[in-house]
mmCIF file with all atom_site columns, C-alpha atoms in Angstrom:
data_model
loop_
_atom_site.group_PDB
_atom_site.id
_atom_site.type_symbol
_atom_site.label_atom_id
_atom_site.label_alt_id
_atom_site.label_comp_id
_atom_site.label_asym_id
_atom_site.label_entity_id
_atom_site.label_seq_id
_atom_site.pdbx_PDB_ins_code
_atom_site.Cartn_x
_atom_site.Cartn_y
_atom_site.Cartn_z
_atom_site.occupancy
_atom_site.B_iso_or_equiv
_atom_site.pdbx_formal_charge
_atom_site.auth_seq_id
_atom_site.auth_comp_id
_atom_site.auth_asym_id
_atom_site.auth_atom_id
_atom_site.pdbx_PDB_model_num
ATOM 1   C CA . UNK U 1 1   ? 20.350  2.366   5.160   1.00 78.00 ? 1   UNK U CA 1
ATOM 2   C CA . UNK U 1 2   ? 20.491  -2.113  5.434   1.00 83.00 ? 2   UNK U CA 1
ATOM 3   C CA . UNK U 1 3   ? 17.702  -1.783  7.590   1.00 87.00 ? 3   UNK U CA 1
ATOM 4   C CA . UNK U 1 4   ? 15.583  -0.034  5.823   1.00 83.00 ? 4   UNK U CA 1
ATOM 5   C CA . UNK U 1 5   ? 15.418  -2.296  2.648   1.00 86.00 ? 5   UNK U CA 1
ATOM 6   C CA . UNK U 1 6   ? 15.405  -5.100  5.050   1.00 90.00 ? 6   UNK U CA 1
ATOM 7   C CA . UNK U 1 7   ? 12.213  -3.997  6.550   1.00 89.00 ? 7   UNK U CA 1
ATOM 8   C CA . UNK U 1 8   ? 10.788  -2.271  3.846   1.00 88.00 ? 8   UNK U CA 1
ATOM 9   C CA . UNK U 1 9   ? 11.243  -6.045  1.541   1.00 91.00 ? 9   UNK U CA 1
ATOM 10  C CA . UNK U 1 10  ? 9.669   -7.869  5.264   1.00 94.00 ? 10  UNK U CA 1
ATOM 11  C CA . UNK U 1 11  ? 6.936   -6.012  4.766   1.00 93.00 ? 11  UNK U CA 1
ATOM 12  C CA . UNK U 1 12  ? 5.684   -6.937  1.454   1.00 94.00 ? 12  UNK U CA 1
ATOM 13  C CA . UNK U 1 13  ? 5.503   -10.288 2.445   1.00 95.00 ? 13  UNK U CA 1
ATOM 14  C CA . UNK U 1 14  ? 2.473   -9.846  4.070   1.00 94.00 ? 14  UNK U CA 1
ATOM 15  C CA . UNK U 1 15  ? 1.447   -8.072  0.531   1.00 95.00 ? 15  UNK U CA 1
ATOM 16  C CA . UNK U 1 16  ? 2.127   -11.201 -1.010  1.00 94.00 ? 16  UNK U CA 1
ATOM 17  C CA . UNK U 1 17  ? 0.594   -13.603 1.418   1.00 92.00 ? 17  UNK U CA 1
ATOM 18  C CA . UNK U 1 18  ? -2.873  -12.542 0.985   1.00 93.00 ? 18  UNK U CA 1
ATOM 19  C CA . UNK U 1 19  ? -2.263  -12.466 -2.540  1.00 93.00 ? 19  UNK U CA 1
ATOM 20  C CA . UNK U 1 20  ? -1.268  -16.130 -2.407  1.00 91.00 ? 20  UNK U CA 1
ATOM 21  C CA . UNK U 1 21  ? -4.005  -17.088 0.445   1.00 85.00 ? 21  UNK U CA 1
ATOM 22  C CA . UNK U 1 22  ? -6.315  -18.037 -2.230  1.00 82.00 ? 22  UNK U CA 1
ATOM 23  C CA . UNK U 1 23  ? -4.543  -19.802 -4.511  1.00 83.00 ? 23  UNK U CA 1
ATOM 24  C CA . UNK U 1 24  ? -2.151  -22.140 -2.809  1.00 85.00 ? 24  UNK U CA 1
ATOM 25  C CA . UNK U 1 25  ? -6.070  -22.318 -0.148  1.00 82.00 ? 25  UNK U CA 1
ATOM 26  C CA . UNK U 1 26  ? -8.873  -22.361 -2.869  1.00 77.00 ? 26  UNK U CA 1
ATOM 27  C CA . UNK U 1 27  ? -11.466 -19.986 -3.766  1.00 76.00 ? 27  UNK U CA 1
ATOM 28  C CA . UNK U 1 28  ? -13.046 -20.141 -0.609  1.00 80.00 ? 28  UNK U CA 1
ATOM 29  C CA . UNK U 1 29  ? -10.464 -18.064 1.465   1.00 84.00 ? 29  UNK U CA 1
ATOM 30  C CA . UNK U 1 30  ? -10.739 -15.349 -1.391  1.00 87.00 ? 30  UNK U CA 1
ATOM 31  C CA . UNK U 1 31  ? -12.788 -12.705 0.460   1.00 87.00 ? 31  UNK U CA 1
ATOM 32  C CA . UNK U 1 32  ? -10.930 -13.498 4.003   1.00 90.00 ? 32  UNK U CA 1
ATOM 33  C CA . UNK U 1 33  ? -7.545  -12.735 1.927   1.00 91.00 ? 33  UNK U CA 1
ATOM 34  C CA . UNK U 1 34  ? -8.343  -9.966  0.182   1.00 93.00 ? 34  UNK U CA 1
ATOM 35  C CA . UNK U 1 35  ? -10.098 -8.633  3.743   1.00 94.00 ? 35  UNK U CA 1
ATOM 36  C CA . UNK U 1 36  ? -6.256  -9.457  4.755   1.00 95.00 ? 36  UNK U CA 1
ATOM 37  C CA . UNK U 1 37  ? -4.368  -7.496  1.840   1.00 96.00 ? 37  UNK U CA 1
ATOM 38  C CA . UNK U 1 38  ? -7.284  -4.211  3.093   1.00 97.00 ? 38  UNK U CA 1
ATOM 39  C CA . UNK U 1 39  ? -6.368  -4.152  6.549   1.00 97.00 ? 39  UNK U CA 1
ATOM 40  C CA . UNK U 1 40  ? -2.784  -4.695  6.292   1.00 97.00 ? 40  UNK U CA 1
ATOM 41  C CA . UNK U 1 41  ? -2.523  -1.616  3.599   1.00 97.00 ? 41  UNK U CA 1
ATOM 42  C CA . UNK U 1 42  ? -4.770  0.432   5.060   1.00 97.00 ? 42  UNK U CA 1
ATOM 43  C CA . UNK U 1 43  ? -2.176  0.383   8.331   1.00 96.00 ? 43  UNK U CA 1
ATOM 44  C CA . UNK U 1 44  ? 1.093   0.893   5.887   1.00 96.00 ? 44  UNK U CA 1
ATOM 45  C CA . UNK U 1 45  ? -0.685  3.154   3.743   1.00 97.00 ? 45  UNK U CA 1
ATOM 46  C CA . UNK U 1 46  ? -1.483  4.946   7.455   1.00 95.00 ? 46  UNK U CA 1
ATOM 47  C CA . UNK U 1 47  ? 2.149   3.912   8.600   1.00 93.00 ? 47  UNK U CA 1
ATOM 48  C CA . UNK U 1 48  ? 3.725   5.739   5.583   1.00 93.00 ? 48  UNK U CA 1
ATOM 49  C CA . UNK U 1 49  ? 1.850   9.095   5.870   1.00 92.00 ? 49  UNK U CA 1
ATOM 50  C CA . UNK U 1 50  ? 2.622   9.240   9.806   1.00 89.00 ? 50  UNK U CA 1
ATOM 51  C CA . UNK U 1 51  ? 6.613   9.268   9.120   1.00 87.00 ? 51  UNK U CA 1
ATOM 52  C CA . UNK U 1 52  ? 6.275   12.241  6.449   1.00 85.00 ? 52  UNK U CA 1
ATOM 53  C CA . UNK U 1 53  ? 4.618   14.884  9.421   1.00 82.00 ? 53  UNK U CA 1
ATOM 54  C CA . UNK U 1 54  ? 7.846   14.523  10.764  1.00 76.00 ? 54  UNK U CA 1
ATOM 55  C CA . UNK U 1 55  ? 9.515   15.677  8.412   1.00 75.00 ? 55  UNK U CA 1
ATOM 56  C CA . UNK U 1 56  ? 10.576  19.081  8.785   1.00 66.00 ? 56  UNK U CA 1
ATOM 57  C CA . UNK U 1 57  ? 9.977   20.883  5.636   1.00 63.00 ? 57  UNK U CA 1
ATOM 58  C CA . UNK U 1 58  ? 6.501   19.766  5.928   1.00 68.00 ? 58  UNK U CA 1
ATOM 59  C CA . UNK U 1 59  ? 3.782   22.685  5.005   1.00 83.00 ? 59  UNK U CA 1
ATOM 60  C CA . UNK U 1 60  ? 0.623   23.035  5.686   1.00 85.00 ? 60  UNK U CA 1
ATOM 61  C CA . UNK U 1 61  ? -1.332  22.015  2.558   1.00 88.00 ? 61  UNK U CA 1
ATOM 62  C CA . UNK U 1 62  ? 1.765   19.229  2.707   1.00 87.00 ? 62  UNK U CA 1
ATOM 63  C CA . UNK U 1 63  ? 0.684   17.911  6.154   1.00 87.00 ? 63  UNK U CA 1
ATOM 64  C CA . UNK U 1 64  ? -2.775  18.354  5.643   1.00 90.00 ? 64  UNK U CA 1
ATOM 65  C CA . UNK U 1 65  ? -1.736  16.391  2.852   1.00 92.00 ? 65  UNK U CA 1
ATOM 66  C CA . UNK U 1 66  ? -0.861  13.558  4.531   1.00 91.00 ? 66  UNK U CA 1
ATOM 67  C CA . UNK U 1 67  ? -3.536  13.376  6.853   1.00 92.00 ? 67  UNK U CA 1
ATOM 68  C CA . UNK U 1 68  ? -5.673  13.128  4.230   1.00 94.00 ? 68  UNK U CA 1
ATOM 69  C CA . UNK U 1 69  ? -3.375  9.881   2.973   1.00 95.00 ? 69  UNK U CA 1
ATOM 70  C CA . UNK U 1 70  ? -3.723  8.257   6.492   1.00 93.00 ? 70  UNK U CA 1
ATOM 71  C CA . UNK U 1 71  ? -7.495  8.582   6.868   1.00 95.00 ? 71  UNK U CA 1
ATOM 72  C CA . UNK U 1 72  ? -8.258  7.191   3.378   1.00 96.00 ? 72  UNK U CA 1
ATOM 73  C CA . UNK U 1 73  ? -6.673  3.621   4.874   1.00 95.00 ? 73  UNK U CA 1
ATOM 74  C CA . UNK U 1 74  ? -9.667  3.774   7.700   1.00 96.00 ? 74  UNK U CA 1
ATOM 75  C CA . UNK U 1 75  ? -11.717 4.932   4.490   1.00 97.00 ? 75  UNK U CA 1
ATOM 76  C CA . UNK U 1 76  ? -10.222 1.973   2.623   1.00 97.00 ? 76  UNK U CA 1
ATOM 77  C CA . UNK U 1 77  ? -11.369 -0.461  5.310   1.00 97.00 ? 77  UNK U CA 1
ATOM 78  C CA . UNK U 1 78  ? -14.622 0.435   6.240   1.00 97.00 ? 78  UNK U CA 1
ATOM 79  C CA . UNK U 1 79  ? -15.692 0.582   1.785   1.00 96.00 ? 79  UNK U CA 1
ATOM 80  C CA . UNK U 1 80  ? -14.142 -3.320  2.505   1.00 95.00 ? 80  UNK U CA 1
ATOM 81  C CA . UNK U 1 81  ? -16.879 -4.690  4.782   1.00 94.00 ? 81  UNK U CA 1
ATOM 82  C CA . UNK U 1 82  ? -19.411 -3.234  1.611   1.00 94.00 ? 82  UNK U CA 1
ATOM 83  C CA . UNK U 1 83  ? -16.803 -3.605  -1.819  1.00 95.00 ? 83  UNK U CA 1
ATOM 84  C CA . UNK U 1 84  ? -13.654 -5.243  -1.505  1.00 94.00 ? 84  UNK U CA 1
ATOM 85  C CA . UNK U 1 85  ? -13.049 -4.471  -4.898  1.00 95.00 ? 85  UNK U CA 1
ATOM 86  C CA . UNK U 1 86  ? -13.159 -1.325  -4.864  1.00 96.00 ? 86  UNK U CA 1
ATOM 87  C CA . UNK U 1 87  ? -11.532 -0.932  -1.694  1.00 97.00 ? 87  UNK U CA 1
ATOM 88  C CA . UNK U 1 88  ? -8.696  -2.615  -3.298  1.00 97.00 ? 88  UNK U CA 1
ATOM 89  C CA . UNK U 1 89  ? -9.131  -0.106  -6.337  1.00 97.00 ? 89  UNK U CA 1
ATOM 90  C CA . UNK U 1 90  ? -8.868  3.043   -3.843  1.00 98.00 ? 90  UNK U CA 1
ATOM 91  C CA . UNK U 1 91  ? -5.948  0.855   -2.040  1.00 98.00 ? 91  UNK U CA 1
ATOM 92  C CA . UNK U 1 92  ? -4.360  0.479   -5.313  1.00 98.00 ? 92  UNK U CA 1
ATOM 93  C CA . UNK U 1 93  ? -4.519  4.523   -6.068  1.00 98.00 ? 93  UNK U CA 1
ATOM 94  C CA . UNK U 1 94  ? -3.187  5.985   -2.440  1.00 98.00 ? 94  UNK U CA 1
ATOM 95  C CA . UNK U 1 95  ? -0.011  3.488   -3.070  1.00 97.00 ? 95  UNK U CA 1
ATOM 96  C CA . UNK U 1 96  ? 0.775   5.341   -6.267  1.00 97.00 ? 96  UNK U CA 1
ATOM 97  C CA . UNK U 1 97  ? -0.666  8.606   -5.153  1.00 97.00 ? 97  UNK U CA 1
ATOM 98  C CA . UNK U 1 98  ? 1.775   8.401   -1.985  1.00 97.00 ? 98  UNK U CA 1
ATOM 99  C CA . UNK U 1 99  ? 4.543   7.878   -4.091  1.00 96.00 ? 99  UNK U CA 1
ATOM 100 C CA . UNK U 1 100 ? 4.463   10.522  -6.315  1.00 96.00 ? 100 UNK U CA 1
ATOM 101 C CA . UNK U 1 101 ? 3.678   12.919  -3.210  1.00 94.00 ? 101 UNK U CA 1
ATOM 102 C CA . UNK U 1 102 ? 6.397   11.648  -0.489  1.00 92.00 ? 102 UNK U CA 1
ATOM 103 C CA . UNK U 1 103 ? 8.677   11.971  -4.027  1.00 92.00 ? 103 UNK U CA 1
ATOM 104 C CA . UNK U 1 104 ? 8.387   15.210  -4.031  1.00 90.00 ? 104 UNK U CA 1
ATOM 105 C CA . UNK U 1 105 ? 8.572   16.592  -0.279  1.00 89.00 ? 105 UNK U CA 1
ATOM 106 C CA . UNK U 1 106 ? 10.759  13.809  1.752   1.00 87.00 ? 106 UNK U CA 1
ATOM 107 C CA . UNK U 1 107 ? 14.185  14.599  1.713   1.00 87.00 ? 107 UNK U CA 1
ATOM 108 C CA . UNK U 1 108 ? 15.476  10.712  1.358   1.00 85.00 ? 108 UNK U CA 1
ATOM 109 C CA . UNK U 1 109 ? 13.920  10.399  -1.878  1.00 89.00 ? 109 UNK U CA 1
ATOM 110 C CA . UNK U 1 110 ? 17.444  11.965  -2.723  1.00 89.00 ? 110 UNK U CA 1
ATOM 111 C CA . UNK U 1 111 ? 19.301  9.411   -1.616  1.00 90.00 ? 111 UNK U CA 1
ATOM 112 C CA . UNK U 1 112 ? 19.370  6.379   -4.673  1.00 92.00 ? 112 UNK U CA 1
ATOM 113 C CA . UNK U 1 113 ? 19.208  3.215   -3.182  1.00 92.00 ? 113 UNK U CA 1
ATOM 114 C CA . UNK U 1 114 ? 15.648  5.123   -0.554  1.00 91.00 ? 114 UNK U CA 1
ATOM 115 C CA . UNK U 1 115 ? 14.518  6.121   -3.870  1.00 93.00 ? 115 UNK U CA 1
ATOM 116 C CA . UNK U 1 116 ? 15.120  2.490   -5.393  1.00 95.00 ? 116 UNK U CA 1
ATOM 117 C CA . UNK U 1 117 ? 13.510  0.951   -2.369  1.00 94.00 ? 117 UNK U CA 1
ATOM 118 C CA . UNK U 1 118 ? 9.930   2.368   -2.351  1.00 94.00 ? 118 UNK U CA 1
ATOM 119 C CA . UNK U 1 119 ? 9.854   2.585   -5.967  1.00 96.00 ? 119 UNK U CA 1
ATOM 120 C CA . UNK U 1 120 ? 10.248  -1.151  -5.919  1.00 96.00 ? 120 UNK U CA 1
ATOM 121 C CA . UNK U 1 121 ? 7.912   -1.410  -2.817  1.00 96.00 ? 121 UNK U CA 1
ATOM 122 C CA . UNK U 1 122 ? 4.861   0.584   -4.386  1.00 97.00 ? 122 UNK U CA 1
ATOM 123 C CA . UNK U 1 123 ? 5.317   -1.084  -7.751  1.00 97.00 ? 123 UNK U CA 1
ATOM 124 C CA . UNK U 1 124 ? 4.449   -4.565  -6.320  1.00 97.00 ? 124 UNK U CA 1
ATOM 125 C CA . UNK U 1 125 ? 2.491   -3.646  -3.419  1.00 97.00 ? 125 UNK U CA 1
ATOM 126 C CA . UNK U 1 126 ? 0.020   -2.083  -6.874  1.00 97.00 ? 126 UNK U CA 1
ATOM 127 C CA . UNK U 1 127 ? 0.913   -5.368  -8.305  1.00 97.00 ? 127 UNK U CA 1
ATOM 128 C CA . UNK U 1 128 ? -0.408  -7.687  -5.111  1.00 96.00 ? 128 UNK U CA 1
ATOM 129 C CA . UNK U 1 129 ? -3.893  -5.157  -5.736  1.00 97.00 ? 129 UNK U CA 1
ATOM 130 C CA . UNK U 1 130 ? -4.884  -4.848  -9.007  1.00 96.00 ? 130 UNK U CA 1
ATOM 131 C CA . UNK U 1 131 ? -3.811  -9.061  -9.381  1.00 94.00 ? 131 UNK U CA 1
ATOM 132 C CA . UNK U 1 132 ? -6.048  -9.587  -6.512  1.00 93.00 ? 132 UNK U CA 1
ATOM 133 C CA . UNK U 1 133 ? -8.926  -7.118  -8.285  1.00 93.00 ? 133 UNK U CA 1
ATOM 134 C CA . UNK U 1 134 ? -8.514  -8.825  -11.128 1.00 91.00 ? 134 UNK U CA 1
ATOM 135 C CA . UNK U 1 135 ? -8.347  -12.201 -9.563  1.00 87.00 ? 135 UNK U CA 1
ATOM 136 C CA . UNK U 1 136 ? -11.762 -10.757 -7.682  1.00 88.00 ? 136 UNK U CA 1
ATOM 137 C CA . UNK U 1 137 ? -13.066 -9.387  -11.213 1.00 88.00 ? 137 UNK U CA 1
ATOM 138 C CA . UNK U 1 138 ? -12.598 -13.085 -12.675 1.00 81.00 ? 138 UNK U CA 1
ATOM 139 C CA . UNK U 1 139 ? -10.434 -11.229 -14.703 1.00 66.00 ? 139 UNK U CA 1
ATOM 140 C CA . UNK U 1 140 ? -7.198  -14.320 -13.493 1.00 61.00 ? 140 UNK U CA 1
ATOM 141 C CA . UNK U 1 141 ? -9.055  -17.429 -13.207 1.00 59.00 ? 141 UNK U CA 1
ATOM 142 C CA . UNK U 1 142 ? -7.058  -19.277 -10.148 1.00 53.00 ? 142 UNK U CA 1
#
C-alpha cells in the first residue's frame, strides 16, 4: 500500500506543475500548460480505466463503461486542439465520474487507505482542472 501511496502522489506532481507553469513563466505559456494538462490527464484517465479491466468481478456493462472512459481521454486530447477549456472541462467531469464508478466496482475501495488516497488524488486533480478552467476564462487573474 505504501508504494501505491507514494506513486499516487508522485503522479499528482505533473498536474500541479502544468497548473503552476503559466503562473511561474507568464501568460504566454498558458496555452502550452493547458495542453500538457489535457494530454497528461487523458493518459491518466485511460490508465485508471485500464486498471479496472483487470478486476475479476467486472461484468460486461462495467467493462464497456471503463472502455468509454479510456476513449473519452483520447477524445479530450482531440478536443483540446479546438477548445482547451472544453477539453479541461471534459476531464474534470471524467475524473469525478470515474472516481464514483470505480468506488462502486473496485474491491480495493474497502481498504480505507486506498479509498482515502483515491479521494485525495481525485480532489486535487479536479481542483487543478477547475483552477485552469477559471484561469483560462479570466475569472482568476494570474
